[in-house]
mmCIF file of C-alpha atoms in Angstrom:
data_model
loop_
_atom_site.group_PDB
_atom_site.id
_atom_site.type_symbol
_atom_site.label_atom_id
_atom_site.label_comp_id
_atom_site.label_asym_id
_atom_site.label_seq_id
_atom_site.Cartn_x
_atom_site.Cartn_y
_atom_site.Cartn_z
ATOM 1 C CA MET R 28 -234.148 80.456 -234.850
ATOM 2 C CA SER R 29 -236.031 81.563 -231.722
ATOM 3 C CA ARG R 30 -234.869 78.450 -229.832
ATOM 4 C CA SER R 31 -231.249 79.343 -230.583
ATOM 5 C CA LEU R 32 -231.748 82.881 -229.256
ATOM 6 C CA LEU R 33 -233.519 81.628 -226.136
ATOM 7 C CA LEU R 34 -230.781 79.083 -225.464
ATOM 8 C CA ALA R 35 -228.068 81.715 -225.956
ATOM 9 C CA ALA R 36 -229.863 84.128 -223.608
ATOM 10 C CA LEU R 37 -230.308 81.468 -220.930
ATOM 11 C CA MET R 38 -226.653 80.481 -221.128
ATOM 12 C CA ALA R 39 -225.450 84.102 -220.906
ATOM 13 C CA ALA R 40 -227.659 85.117 -217.951
ATOM 14 C CA PRO R 41 -225.722 83.193 -215.258
ATOM 15 C CA VAL R 42 -222.424 84.598 -216.570
ATOM 16 C CA VAL R 43 -223.699 88.175 -216.168
ATOM 17 C CA ALA R 44 -224.926 87.458 -212.618
ATOM 18 C CA ILE R 45 -221.623 85.846 -211.641
ATOM 19 C CA ALA R 46 -219.584 88.666 -213.199
ATOM 20 C CA ALA R 47 -221.550 91.281 -211.237
ATOM 21 C CA GLN R 48 -220.660 89.599 -207.931
ATOM 22 C CA ASP R 49 -216.984 89.422 -208.875
ATOM 23 C CA HIS R 50 -216.339 93.174 -208.675
ATOM 24 C CA PRO R 51 -213.061 93.596 -206.752
ATOM 25 C CA LEU R 52 -214.623 96.131 -204.332
ATOM 26 C CA VAL R 53 -217.237 93.629 -203.097
ATOM 27 C CA GLY R 54 -216.550 92.597 -199.513
ATOM 28 C CA ALA R 55 -215.578 94.087 -196.158
ATOM 29 C CA TRP R 56 -212.690 96.533 -195.759
ATOM 30 C CA LYS R 57 -210.936 98.320 -192.899
ATOM 31 C CA ILE R 58 -209.935 101.711 -194.271
ATOM 32 C CA THR R 59 -207.948 104.727 -193.130
ATOM 33 C CA TYR R 60 -208.878 108.159 -194.498
ATOM 34 C CA ALA R 61 -208.889 111.866 -193.699
ATOM 35 C CA GLY R 62 -211.924 112.183 -191.423
ATOM 36 C CA GLY R 63 -211.747 115.959 -191.525
ATOM 37 C CA VAL R 64 -209.363 118.867 -191.712
ATOM 38 C CA ARG R 65 -208.177 121.121 -188.938
ATOM 39 C CA VAL R 66 -207.252 124.620 -190.133
ATOM 40 C CA GLU R 67 -205.261 126.734 -187.690
ATOM 41 C CA ASN R 68 -203.588 129.991 -188.643
ATOM 42 C CA GLY R 69 -204.144 129.183 -192.321
ATOM 43 C CA ALA R 70 -202.414 125.780 -192.146
ATOM 44 C CA SER R 71 -204.541 122.681 -192.800
ATOM 45 C CA THR R 72 -203.876 119.345 -191.107
ATOM 46 C CA PRO R 73 -205.834 116.175 -191.963
ATOM 47 C CA ILE R 74 -207.538 114.365 -189.075
ATOM 48 C CA GLU R 75 -206.899 110.630 -189.554
ATOM 49 C CA ALA R 76 -209.901 108.331 -189.191
ATOM 50 C CA THR R 77 -210.734 104.656 -189.688
ATOM 51 C CA ALA R 78 -213.913 102.853 -190.686
ATOM 52 C CA LYS R 79 -215.431 99.573 -191.791
ATOM 53 C CA LEU R 80 -216.537 99.705 -195.425
ATOM 54 C CA THR R 81 -218.772 96.942 -196.792
ATOM 55 C CA VAL R 82 -219.525 96.896 -200.533
ATOM 56 C CA GLU R 83 -222.086 94.825 -202.427
ATOM 57 C CA VAL R 84 -223.531 94.747 -205.943
ATOM 58 C CA GLN R 85 -227.189 95.673 -206.423
ATOM 59 C CA GLY R 86 -228.301 95.700 -210.054
ATOM 60 C CA ASP R 87 -225.937 97.965 -211.993
ATOM 61 C CA SER R 88 -224.694 99.695 -208.833
ATOM 62 C CA LEU R 89 -222.133 99.242 -206.093
ATOM 63 C CA ILE R 90 -223.657 99.953 -202.676
ATOM 64 C CA ALA R 91 -221.246 100.783 -199.864
ATOM 65 C CA HIS R 92 -222.123 100.771 -196.165
ATOM 66 C CA PHE R 93 -219.691 102.927 -194.227
ATOM 67 C CA VAL R 94 -219.369 102.626 -190.427
ATOM 68 C CA PRO R 95 -216.867 105.174 -189.062
ATOM 69 C CA ASP R 96 -214.917 104.553 -185.885
ATOM 70 C CA PRO R 97 -215.053 107.441 -183.346
ATOM 71 C CA VAL R 98 -212.717 110.338 -184.185
ATOM 72 C CA GLU R 99 -211.254 112.418 -181.359
ATOM 73 C CA GLY R 100 -213.905 111.045 -178.994
ATOM 74 C CA ARG R 101 -216.824 111.868 -181.309
ATOM 75 C CA THR R 102 -219.005 109.183 -182.818
ATOM 76 C CA ARG R 103 -220.120 109.642 -186.381
ATOM 77 C CA PRO R 104 -223.232 108.066 -187.888
ATOM 78 C CA PRO R 105 -222.959 105.268 -190.457
ATOM 79 C CA PHE R 106 -223.907 106.155 -194.025
ATOM 80 C CA ARG R 107 -224.567 104.587 -197.401
ATOM 81 C CA LEU R 108 -222.883 105.372 -200.715
ATOM 82 C CA ALA R 109 -223.758 104.302 -204.262
ATOM 83 C CA ALA R 110 -221.781 104.274 -207.498
ATOM 84 C CA LEU R 111 -222.117 102.804 -210.948
ATOM 85 C CA ASN R 112 -220.683 99.282 -211.145
ATOM 86 C CA ALA R 113 -217.713 99.949 -213.432
ATOM 87 C CA THR R 114 -214.214 98.635 -213.958
ATOM 88 C CA GLY R 115 -211.167 100.514 -212.725
ATOM 89 C CA ALA R 116 -211.458 103.335 -210.212
ATOM 90 C CA VAL R 117 -214.941 103.740 -208.718
ATOM 91 C CA THR R 118 -216.208 107.148 -207.579
ATOM 92 C CA PHE R 119 -218.830 107.567 -204.858
ATOM 93 C CA ILE R 120 -220.340 111.033 -204.229
ATOM 94 C CA GLN R 121 -221.534 111.782 -200.696
ATOM 95 C CA ARG R 122 -223.639 114.781 -199.700
ATOM 96 C CA SER R 123 -223.956 115.439 -195.984
ATOM 97 C CA GLU R 124 -224.054 118.034 -193.252
ATOM 98 C CA GLY R 125 -220.860 118.745 -191.366
ATOM 99 C CA THR R 126 -219.931 120.759 -188.318
ATOM 100 C CA VAL R 127 -217.428 123.534 -188.889
ATOM 101 C CA THR R 128 -215.837 125.144 -185.824
ATOM 102 C CA MET R 129 -214.314 128.579 -186.371
ATOM 103 C CA ASN R 130 -213.087 130.781 -183.545
ATOM 104 C CA GLY R 131 -214.888 128.545 -181.051
ATOM 105 C CA LEU R 132 -218.252 128.802 -182.851
ATOM 106 C CA GLU R 133 -219.845 125.722 -184.424
ATOM 107 C CA GLU R 134 -221.855 125.938 -187.663
ATOM 108 C CA GLN R 135 -223.602 123.306 -189.784
ATOM 109 C CA ARG R 136 -222.591 123.357 -193.459
ATOM 110 C CA SER R 137 -223.396 121.247 -196.514
ATOM 111 C CA VAL R 138 -220.448 119.060 -197.479
ATOM 112 C CA THR R 139 -219.826 117.239 -200.760
ATOM 113 C CA THR R 140 -217.315 114.399 -200.584
ATOM 114 C CA ARG R 141 -215.900 112.510 -203.549
ATOM 115 C CA TRP R 142 -214.523 109.040 -202.701
ATOM 116 C CA THR R 143 -212.419 107.548 -205.524
ATOM 117 C CA LEU R 144 -211.400 103.954 -204.784
ATOM 118 C CA MET R 145 -209.272 101.383 -206.622
ATOM 119 C CA VAL R 146 -208.619 97.770 -205.610
ATOM 120 C CA SER R 147 -205.521 95.659 -206.147
ATOM 121 C CA GLY R 148 -205.965 92.196 -204.633
ATOM 122 C CA ASP R 149 -206.717 92.666 -200.935
ATOM 123 C CA THR R 150 -205.600 96.312 -200.855
ATOM 124 C CA ILE R 151 -207.742 99.374 -201.452
ATOM 125 C CA ASP R 152 -206.296 102.791 -202.332
ATOM 126 C CA GLY R 153 -207.755 106.039 -203.480
ATOM 127 C CA THR R 154 -208.598 109.574 -202.477
ATOM 128 C CA ILE R 155 -211.199 111.545 -200.585
ATOM 129 C CA ASP R 156 -211.874 115.124 -201.648
ATOM 130 C CA ARG R 157 -214.258 117.417 -199.751
ATOM 131 C CA SER R 158 -215.791 120.783 -200.474
ATOM 132 C CA ILE R 159 -217.701 122.741 -197.832
ATOM 133 C CA GLU R 160 -220.475 124.996 -199.061
ATOM 134 C CA GLY R 161 -219.915 128.674 -198.349
ATOM 135 C CA LEU R 162 -216.309 128.301 -197.216
ATOM 136 C CA ASN R 163 -213.239 128.984 -199.252
ATOM 137 C CA LEU R 164 -210.675 127.466 -196.904
ATOM 138 C CA PRO R 165 -207.492 125.657 -197.918
ATOM 139 C CA THR R 166 -208.140 121.922 -197.583
ATOM 140 C CA GLY R 167 -204.954 120.807 -199.299
ATOM 141 C CA GLY R 168 -206.747 118.942 -202.104
ATOM 142 C CA PRO R 169 -207.560 115.224 -202.226
ATOM 143 C CA LYS R 170 -206.318 113.136 -199.291
ATOM 144 C CA PRO R 171 -205.287 109.456 -199.456
ATOM 145 C CA VAL R 172 -207.549 106.533 -198.595
ATOM 146 C CA SER R 173 -206.046 103.104 -197.929
ATOM 147 C CA GLY R 174 -207.164 99.829 -196.463
ATOM 148 C CA THR R 175 -207.186 96.066 -196.449
ATOM 149 C CA ARG R 176 -209.822 93.450 -197.108
ATOM 150 C CA GLN R 177 -211.260 91.881 -193.942
ATOM 151 C CA ARG R 178 -211.742 88.122 -193.919
ATOM 152 C CA SER R 179 -214.460 86.467 -191.854
#
């Protein structure tokens, strides 16, 4: 009996490892997203940005390395995201500090960003939704994220 269980476990282990690497998000992506929001006279306008997103499986998690391209002449630091390795849409939560400029004055604020991503073949789609601590400004709700898989 114990030999049967051991044999079954040994045969199943490679399948689990292979399945983990087959998550559709795994790989390199060039994405377009709302890199911020400009609010003038009560009207919000998304600031379009691009980045390289690289996703890999580590254990039961998806680890994303995000390298933003400069936006409006400003470089932004790369960052790391993690989410549970699940089927369907995957949600990454990012907590960071952001610069808010109001009436010419800059302030640092805590920002929570929810990235929800879904893959179909070599296309990625989803949304980015931000909330800025201490500010109740109109952001217009979730903004679209789109991109394509990058081949070596």
